[in-house]
């Protein structure tokens, strides 16, 4: 249960004064639905209105707050000229300028003969000073409300700065004083403010440096968030390791037999990963291992070796793939080996219904099936295993901690878990997303790979591309042609996959062009994929469904349209589909020439390197962690206050901090432990609290 003291923070924003449903919708768009989300919506700039010179001293271009006498209203002579209010002080004259304003309103806020405080930017017009549309006009007794530093927040259309400012002020008025969850000496050594003070100060910057991520208040809040993140992962890890583990020791027979059948030798990195896994599985502790390896680094065979160890020990293994296409491909890859090794393999996907599904389920529950390949369907309630020993999640960033937990709950004994991820995550991020796991990395690629020739070109050169494609397919090449996914509502001028398919069919004929996209029926997708894999189709037009792991060694060319619309990690994944065979491969990135400099820089990164880790680091640098983490596709946690570049040093600190806390106070029962529970609720990491005793 969420502590009562936090209730007002998790109330909807409409609980704040002045926030109705219309404003709430906009607040939700920029910050989130609850009061607490407004806390985390931090200013990006500030306007310093503390400079209050005399009119004569007010410099052109500066933001100033002036005390002036209202001398005279001058109505415009015609529609186009503005309404002017002439003002002065003892040192000089200045006019306030308003376009299409209502004069009764202006007369009310600026009555002739009275003194007013006005704030805005000073301009010069025909040798005279003026302020166009002053930001503030108030009476003298409200001077303190204006002569301040005003925070500027990220906005959305239709929401005024005033309304947002009020909502945030309203939210801040609800900030409770919470017991300190940070270590006293740490706070002191760093010079960090208390939580409540920190929150108030980030929303009231005084100096430009207060807006930097290194500012003490911002650092403190970022550390809080990292601590919550690391604590949640540590609790998940502890939970998953709890209880009597099981030791899965294989004879090594099946593994040795597989190595004899493989047409290649395992790389050093693959062998190291297999050794790590063999050791983990043999110990009675539950395995929780992340296998990190770039596209094409050969993770599948490592997973298969692990599965064989479980099978040697008489247990079952399951390999969970993110998409149906990939599950089928795993089956196609592994089936011949399974036949040779006399291992019983089966596939279960959402498409299996009725009798066929029942047959698979019963072969899984009676233990006939030794290796099950599947999609999410293998997580469903009614899938019971005879004796599940190992679960492999080929996650490609589509499963999160919760799915890992669901899978872990299967089987009577704690199941060993191997998570495979292909999108290389910068080192710093690994800890935030997989802090609960041990890590093996496949840094080295199988030998004999040829570098891919990657070129970026404006889409005006489509005709040249078509000509080159035509030559290539006449020489027997196979081509992936990727178009961005288009939503029906999407107004952007992007070539839809179906349009492209039509135009390629018109040019090269129906029988040579395949098509796959997410909205097709599963069976149709398979048929198209298989035809392409079998070499019956020359070009496969596709959306990003081919991104995940599809293996067609003969495909040597990839065309990506509107490459600027894809993330770097995604482009890297896509390109990883080629360059797998002996043939030299080419990747053509077509872009809209109207793109930003950053977008161009991003395409250059892809062109210049094939190293997924370099690409990930560059992506992080160019986009900032916030965005990288914000994308749901990444599967990484979204941070609100952490800037992983600027706050990188805080992450290992939080990691160690958590280890120390749990060692001294495993159930978070001390006063600090209880404060940390509140912290977990505050950052909505409460699923982890279920793993603690009550208290
Ligand atoms: P990923 O890590 O992207 O899942 P795969 O497991 O699909 O990579 O492997 C990519 C390709 O590399 C496959 O065609 C596979 O047969 C091949 N491969 C894997 N290991 C080796 C190796 N040690 N030597 C040569 N080829 C290998
Ligand atoms: Mg793979």
Coordinates of C-alpha atoms in Angstrom, one line a residue, residues 110-522:
X110 CA -2.8 50.8 -17.3
X111 CA -4.9 53.7 -16.0
X112 CA -3.6 57.1 -17.1
X113 CA -1.9 59.1 -14.3
X114 CA -1.1 56.0 -12.2
X115 CA 2.2 54.2 -11.5
X116 CA 2.7 50.6 -12.7
X117 CA 5.4 48.0 -12.6
X118 CA 6.1 46.6 -16.1
X119 CA 8.5 43.9 -17.2
X120 CA 9.6 42.8 -20.6
X121 CA 12.4 43.3 -23.2
X122 CA 13.5 46.8 -24.1
X123 CA 13.5 47.6 -27.8
X124 CA 14.3 50.7 -29.8
X125 CA 12.0 52.0 -32.5
X126 CA 12.7 55.2 -34.4
X127 CA 15.1 56.3 -31.7
X128 CA 12.6 55.7 -28.9
X129 CA 12.5 53.1 -26.2
X130 CA 9.6 50.7 -26.1
X131 CA 8.4 47.3 -24.8
X132 CA 6.2 45.3 -27.0
X133 CA 3.6 43.2 -25.1
X134 CA 5.1 43.5 -21.7
X135 CA 5.1 40.1 -19.9
X136 CA 3.9 41.6 -16.7
X137 CA 1.9 44.7 -15.8
X138 CA 1.1 45.0 -12.0
X139 CA 0.4 47.7 -9.4
X140 CA 3.3 48.9 -7.3
X141 CA 2.4 46.7 -4.2
X142 CA 2.9 43.6 -6.3
X143 CA 6.4 44.4 -7.3
X144 CA 7.9 41.4 -5.4
X145 CA 5.8 39.1 -7.6
X146 CA 7.4 40.3 -10.7
X147 CA 10.9 41.3 -9.8
X148 CA 12.1 37.7 -9.6
X149 CA 13.7 35.0 -11.7
X150 CA 11.0 33.2 -13.7
X151 CA 11.5 29.6 -14.6
X152 CA 10.7 28.6 -18.2
X153 CA 9.3 25.2 -18.7
X154 CA 9.0 22.9 -21.8
X155 CA 5.6 23.7 -23.2
X156 CA 2.9 22.4 -25.5
X157 CA 0.6 24.3 -27.8
X158 CA -2.4 25.8 -26.2
X159 CA -0.9 25.8 -22.7
X160 CA 0.1 29.2 -21.4
X161 CA 3.2 29.7 -19.3
X162 CA 1.0 31.3 -16.7
X163 CA -1.3 28.3 -16.3
X164 CA 1.5 25.9 -16.2
X165 CA 3.4 28.0 -13.7
X166 CA 0.3 28.1 -11.5
X167 CA -0.2 24.3 -11.7
X168 CA 3.4 23.7 -10.8
X169 CA 3.2 26.1 -7.9
X170 CA 0.1 24.4 -6.8
X171 CA 1.8 21.0 -7.0
X172 CA 4.8 22.3 -5.0
X173 CA 2.5 23.5 -2.3
X174 CA 1.7 19.8 -1.7
X175 CA 5.3 18.7 -1.2
X176 CA 5.4 16.9 2.1
X177 CA 8.4 16.8 4.3
X178 CA 9.6 13.2 4.0
X179 CA 12.2 11.5 6.1
X180 CA 15.6 11.5 4.6
X181 CA 16.4 8.3 2.7
X182 CA 20.0 9.3 1.7
X183 CA 23.0 8.6 3.8
X184 CA 23.8 11.6 6.1
X185 CA 27.5 11.7 5.4
X186 CA 27.0 11.5 1.6
X187 CA 24.5 14.4 1.6
X188 CA 27.0 16.4 3.7
X189 CA 30.0 15.6 1.6
X190 CA 28.2 16.5 -1.6
X191 CA 26.5 19.6 -0.2
X192 CA 23.1 18.4 -1.3
X193 CA 19.9 19.9 0.0
X194 CA 17.1 17.9 1.6
X195 CA 14.6 16.5 -0.8
X196 CA 11.9 19.1 -0.2
X197 CA 14.4 21.9 -0.5
X198 CA 15.9 20.4 -3.6
X199 CA 12.5 20.2 -5.3
X200 CA 11.7 23.8 -4.4
X201 CA 15.0 25.0 -5.6
X202 CA 15.0 23.3 -9.0
X203 CA 11.7 25.1 -9.7
X204 CA 13.1 28.4 -8.5
X205 CA 16.5 28.8 -10.2
X206 CA 18.4 31.9 -9.3
X207 CA 21.4 31.7 -11.5
X208 CA 21.9 30.1 -14.9
X209 CA 24.1 27.4 -13.3
X210 CA 21.1 26.3 -11.2
X211 CA 19.7 24.9 -14.5
X212 CA 22.7 22.6 -15.1
X213 CA 22.4 18.9 -14.3
X214 CA 25.4 19.4 -12.1
X215 CA 23.6 21.8 -9.8
X216 CA 23.5 20.3 -6.3
X217 CA 19.7 20.2 -6.2
X218 CA 19.4 18.5 -9.6
X219 CA 22.1 16.1 -8.7
X220 CA 20.3 15.2 -5.5
X221 CA 17.0 14.5 -7.3
X222 CA 18.8 12.5 -9.9
X223 CA 20.5 10.4 -7.3
X224 CA 17.2 9.8 -5.6
X225 CA 15.8 8.4 -8.9
X226 CA 18.9 6.3 -9.5
X227 CA 18.7 4.9 -5.9
X228 CA 15.0 3.9 -6.5
X229 CA 16.0 2.3 -9.8
X230 CA 18.9 0.3 -8.3
X231 CA 17.0 -0.6 -5.2
X232 CA 14.1 -2.0 -7.3
X233 CA 16.4 -4.1 -9.4
X234 CA 18.3 -5.3 -6.4
X235 CA 15.0 -6.5 -4.8
X236 CA 14.0 -8.2 -8.0
X237 CA 17.4 -9.9 -8.2
X238 CA 17.2 -11.0 -4.6
X239 CA 13.7 -12.4 -5.1
X240 CA 14.7 -14.3 -8.2
X241 CA 17.7 -15.8 -6.4
X242 CA 15.7 -16.7 -3.3
X243 CA 14.8 -20.2 -2.2
X244 CA 16.5 -23.5 -2.9
X245 CA 18.1 -23.3 -6.3
X246 CA 18.9 -26.2 -8.4
X247 CA 22.0 -27.4 -10.0
X248 CA 21.7 -28.4 -13.7
X249 CA 24.8 -30.3 -14.6
X250 CA 24.9 -31.8 -18.1
X251 CA 27.0 -34.7 -19.4
X252 CA 28.3 -32.5 -22.2
X253 CA 27.3 -35.2 -24.7
X254 CA 24.7 -33.2 -26.6
X255 CA 26.9 -30.1 -26.6
X256 CA 29.8 -32.0 -28.0
X257 CA 27.6 -33.6 -30.6
X258 CA 26.3 -30.2 -31.6
X259 CA 29.8 -28.8 -32.0
X260 CA 30.5 -31.7 -34.4
X261 CA 27.5 -30.8 -36.5
X262 CA 28.1 -27.1 -36.7
X263 CA 29.6 -25.9 -39.9
X264 CA 31.9 -23.5 -38.0
X265 CA 34.0 -23.3 -34.8
X266 CA 32.6 -21.3 -31.9
X267 CA 34.4 -18.0 -31.5
X268 CA 36.4 -17.3 -28.3
X269 CA 33.7 -15.0 -27.1
X270 CA 31.0 -17.6 -27.7
X271 CA 33.0 -20.2 -25.9
X272 CA 33.6 -17.9 -22.9
X273 CA 29.8 -17.1 -22.8
X274 CA 29.0 -20.9 -22.9
X275 CA 31.5 -21.5 -20.1
X276 CA 29.9 -18.7 -17.9
X277 CA 26.5 -20.2 -18.5
X278 CA 27.6 -23.8 -17.8
X279 CA 29.1 -22.7 -14.5
X280 CA 26.0 -20.7 -13.5
X281 CA 23.7 -23.5 -14.3
X282 CA 25.8 -26.1 -12.5
X283 CA 25.7 -24.1 -9.2
X284 CA 22.7 -24.4 -7.0
X285 CA 22.0 -20.7 -7.3
X286 CA 19.6 -19.5 -9.9
X287 CA 21.2 -18.2 -13.0
X288 CA 20.3 -14.6 -14.0
X289 CA 22.5 -13.8 -16.9
X290 CA 22.5 -11.2 -19.7
X291 CA 24.1 -12.2 -22.9
X292 CA 24.9 -9.0 -24.7
X293 CA 26.0 -9.2 -28.3
X294 CA 25.7 -7.1 -31.4
X295 CA 23.6 -8.2 -34.3
X296 CA 25.2 -11.1 -36.0
X297 CA 27.5 -11.9 -33.1
X298 CA 26.0 -15.4 -32.9
X299 CA 23.9 -15.5 -29.8
X300 CA 21.6 -18.2 -31.0
X301 CA 24.1 -21.0 -30.9
X302 CA 25.1 -19.9 -27.3
X303 CA 21.4 -20.1 -26.3
X304 CA 21.2 -23.5 -27.9
X305 CA 24.2 -24.8 -26.1
X306 CA 22.6 -23.7 -22.8
X307 CA 19.4 -25.4 -23.7
X308 CA 21.3 -28.6 -24.5
X309 CA 22.8 -28.5 -21.0
X310 CA 19.4 -28.4 -19.5
X311 CA 18.2 -31.2 -21.7
X312 CA 21.3 -33.4 -20.9
X313 CA 20.3 -33.0 -17.2
X314 CA 16.8 -34.3 -18.1
X315 CA 15.1 -30.9 -17.8
X316 CA 13.3 -28.8 -20.4
X317 CA 14.3 -25.5 -22.0
X318 CA 12.2 -22.7 -23.5
X319 CA 13.4 -20.0 -25.9
X320 CA 11.2 -17.0 -26.0
X321 CA 11.4 -14.8 -29.1
X322 CA 9.9 -11.2 -29.4
X323 CA 8.1 -11.9 -32.7
X324 CA 6.4 -14.7 -34.5
X325 CA 8.8 -14.4 -37.4
X326 CA 11.8 -14.7 -35.2
X327 CA 10.3 -17.7 -33.3
X328 CA 9.8 -19.5 -36.6
X329 CA 13.2 -18.7 -37.7
X330 CA 14.7 -20.1 -34.5
X331 CA 12.8 -23.2 -35.1
X332 CA 14.0 -23.4 -38.7
X333 CA 17.6 -22.9 -37.6
X334 CA 17.5 -25.3 -34.7
X335 CA 15.3 -28.1 -36.1
X336 CA 17.9 -29.8 -38.3
X337 CA 20.3 -29.9 -35.4
X338 CA 17.7 -31.2 -33.1
X339 CA 16.9 -34.0 -35.5
X340 CA 20.6 -34.9 -35.7
X341 CA 20.8 -34.9 -31.9
X342 CA 17.5 -36.6 -31.3
X343 CA 16.1 -33.7 -29.3
X344 CA 12.4 -33.1 -29.4
X345 CA 11.7 -29.5 -30.4
X346 CA 8.3 -27.7 -30.7
X347 CA 6.9 -24.3 -31.5
X348 CA 4.1 -22.5 -29.7
X349 CA 2.8 -19.1 -30.8
X350 CA -0.4 -17.2 -30.5
X351 CA -1.5 -18.6 -33.8
X352 CA -1.8 -22.2 -32.4
X353 CA -5.4 -22.6 -31.4
X354 CA -7.7 -25.5 -30.5
X355 CA -6.4 -29.0 -31.2
X356 CA -2.9 -28.1 -32.3
X357 CA -2.4 -25.9 -29.3
X358 CA -3.7 -28.7 -27.0
X359 CA -1.4 -31.2 -28.6
X360 CA 1.6 -28.9 -28.0
X361 CA 0.6 -28.1 -24.4
X362 CA 0.3 -31.8 -23.6
X363 CA 3.7 -32.6 -25.1
X364 CA 5.1 -29.8 -23.0
X365 CA 3.4 -30.9 -19.8
X366 CA 4.3 -34.6 -20.2
X367 CA 7.9 -33.8 -21.0
X368 CA 8.0 -35.1 -24.5
X369 CA 9.0 -31.7 -25.8
X370 CA 12.5 -31.0 -24.6
X371 CA 12.9 -27.6 -26.2
X372 CA 10.1 -25.2 -26.7
X373 CA 10.4 -22.2 -29.0
X374 CA 7.7 -19.5 -28.7
X375 CA 6.4 -16.0 -28.4
X376 CA 4.6 -14.5 -25.5
X377 CA 2.2 -17.4 -25.8
X378 CA 4.6 -19.5 -23.7
X379 CA 4.0 -17.2 -20.8
X380 CA 0.3 -17.9 -20.6
X381 CA -1.3 -19.5 -17.5
X382 CA -2.2 -22.8 -19.1
X383 CA 1.3 -23.6 -20.4
X384 CA 2.6 -26.1 -17.8
X385 CA 6.0 -27.7 -18.0
X386 CA 7.0 -31.1 -17.0
X387 CA 10.3 -29.8 -15.6
X388 CA 11.4 -26.4 -16.9
X389 CA 15.1 -25.9 -16.2
X390 CA 16.1 -23.0 -18.4
X391 CA 14.4 -20.0 -20.0
X392 CA 16.1 -18.0 -22.6
X393 CA 14.6 -14.6 -23.5
X394 CA 15.7 -13.3 -26.8
X395 CA 14.5 -10.0 -25.9
X396 CA 15.7 -7.5 -28.4
X397 CA 14.5 -4.9 -26.0
X398 CA 10.9 -5.8 -26.0
X399 CA 10.6 -7.5 -22.7
X400 CA 10.9 -5.7 -19.4
X401 CA 11.6 -6.7 -15.9
X402 CA 8.0 -7.7 -15.4
X403 CA 8.0 -10.3 -18.2
X404 CA 11.3 -11.6 -16.9
X405 CA 9.5 -12.1 -13.6
X406 CA 6.5 -13.8 -15.1
X407 CA 8.7 -16.3 -16.8
X408 CA 10.7 -16.8 -13.6
X409 CA 7.5 -17.8 -11.8
X410 CA 7.0 -20.8 -14.2
X411 CA 8.2 -24.2 -13.0
X412 CA 8.3 -25.4 -9.4
X413 CA 12.0 -24.9 -9.0
X414 CA 13.5 -21.6 -9.7
X415 CA 14.2 -21.6 -13.5
X416 CA 17.6 -20.4 -14.7
X417 CA 17.3 -17.4 -16.9
X418 CA 19.3 -16.2 -19.8
X419 CA 18.4 -12.9 -21.4
X420 CA 19.8 -12.1 -24.8
X421 CA 19.9 -8.6 -26.0
X422 CA 21.1 -7.4 -29.4
X423 CA 20.8 -3.6 -29.3
X424 CA 24.1 -2.7 -27.6
X425 CA 23.5 -0.6 -24.6
X426 CA 26.2 1.8 -23.5
X427 CA 27.9 0.5 -20.4
X428 CA 26.3 3.0 -18.1
X429 CA 22.8 2.0 -19.2
X430 CA 23.3 -1.7 -18.7
X431 CA 23.3 -1.2 -15.0
X432 CA 20.0 0.8 -15.0
X433 CA 18.2 -1.8 -17.2
X434 CA 19.7 -5.0 -16.1
X435 CA 21.3 -4.1 -12.8
X436 CA 20.0 -7.4 -11.3
X437 CA 21.9 -9.6 -13.8
X438 CA 25.4 -10.9 -14.5
X439 CA 26.7 -10.1 -17.9
X440 CA 28.4 -12.0 -20.7
X441 CA 29.4 -10.0 -23.8
X442 CA 30.1 -11.2 -27.3
X443 CA 32.4 -8.5 -28.4
X444 CA 34.0 -10.4 -31.2
X445 CA 32.1 -11.3 -34.4
X446 CA 32.4 -14.6 -36.2
X447 CA 35.3 -14.6 -38.6
X448 CA 34.9 -14.1 -42.3
X449 CA 32.4 -11.3 -42.2
X450 CA 32.9 -8.6 -44.8
X451 CA 32.4 -5.0 -44.0
X452 CA 29.2 -3.5 -45.2
X453 CA 29.5 -0.6 -47.7
X454 CA 27.0 1.9 -46.3
X455 CA 26.0 5.0 -48.2
X456 CA 23.6 7.8 -47.4
X457 CA 21.9 9.7 -50.3
X458 CA 19.0 12.1 -50.7
X459 CA 15.8 10.4 -51.9
X460 CA 15.9 12.5 -55.1
X461 CA 18.3 9.8 -56.3
X462 CA 15.7 7.1 -56.2
X463 CA 16.1 6.5 -59.9
X464 CA 19.8 5.7 -59.6
X465 CA 18.9 3.3 -56.8
X466 CA 16.3 1.6 -58.9
X467 CA 18.8 1.2 -61.7
X468 CA 21.4 -0.3 -59.4
X469 CA 18.8 -2.6 -57.8
X470 CA 17.8 -3.8 -61.2
X471 CA 21.4 -4.7 -62.1
X472 CA 22.0 -6.4 -58.8
X473 CA 18.9 -8.7 -58.9
X474 CA 19.7 -9.6 -62.5
X475 CA 23.0 -11.0 -61.1
X476 CA 21.1 -13.0 -58.5
X477 CA 21.3 -10.7 -55.5
X478 CA 18.6 -10.5 -52.8
X479 CA 17.5 -7.2 -51.4
X480 CA 15.7 -6.1 -48.2
X481 CA 13.8 -2.9 -48.9
X482 CA 12.6 -1.2 -45.7
X483 CA 10.0 1.5 -45.4
X484 CA 9.0 3.2 -42.2
X485 CA 5.8 2.2 -40.7
X486 CA 3.0 4.5 -41.5
X487 CA 0.0 4.9 -39.2
X488 CA -3.2 5.8 -40.9
X489 CA -3.3 9.1 -39.1
X490 CA 0.3 9.9 -40.1
X491 CA 0.3 13.0 -42.3
X492 CA 4.0 12.9 -43.1
X493 CA 4.9 12.3 -46.7
X494 CA 6.4 8.9 -46.3
X495 CA 6.3 6.2 -48.9
X496 CA 4.2 3.5 -47.4
X497 CA 5.4 0.0 -47.7
X498 CA 2.4 -1.0 -49.9
X499 CA 3.0 1.9 -52.3
X500 CA 6.6 0.9 -52.7
X501 CA 5.7 -2.7 -53.2
X502 CA 3.3 -1.7 -56.0
X503 CA 5.9 0.4 -57.7
X504 CA 8.6 -2.4 -57.5
X505 CA 6.1 -4.9 -58.8
X506 CA 5.3 -2.7 -61.7
X507 CA 9.0 -2.5 -62.5
X508 CA 10.2 -6.1 -61.8
X509 CA 7.1 -8.2 -61.8
X510 CA 4.9 -9.7 -59.1
X511 CA 6.7 -13.0 -58.7
X512 CA 10.1 -11.4 -57.7
X513 CA 8.8 -9.1 -55.0
X514 CA 7.8 -10.1 -51.5
X515 CA 6.0 -8.0 -48.9
X516 CA 5.9 -8.3 -45.1
X517 CA 4.5 -5.8 -42.6
X518 CA 3.0 -5.9 -39.2
X519 CA -0.7 -5.8 -40.2
X520 CA -0.5 -8.9 -42.3
X521 CA -1.8 -12.2 -41.1
X522 CA 0.8 -14.4 -39.5

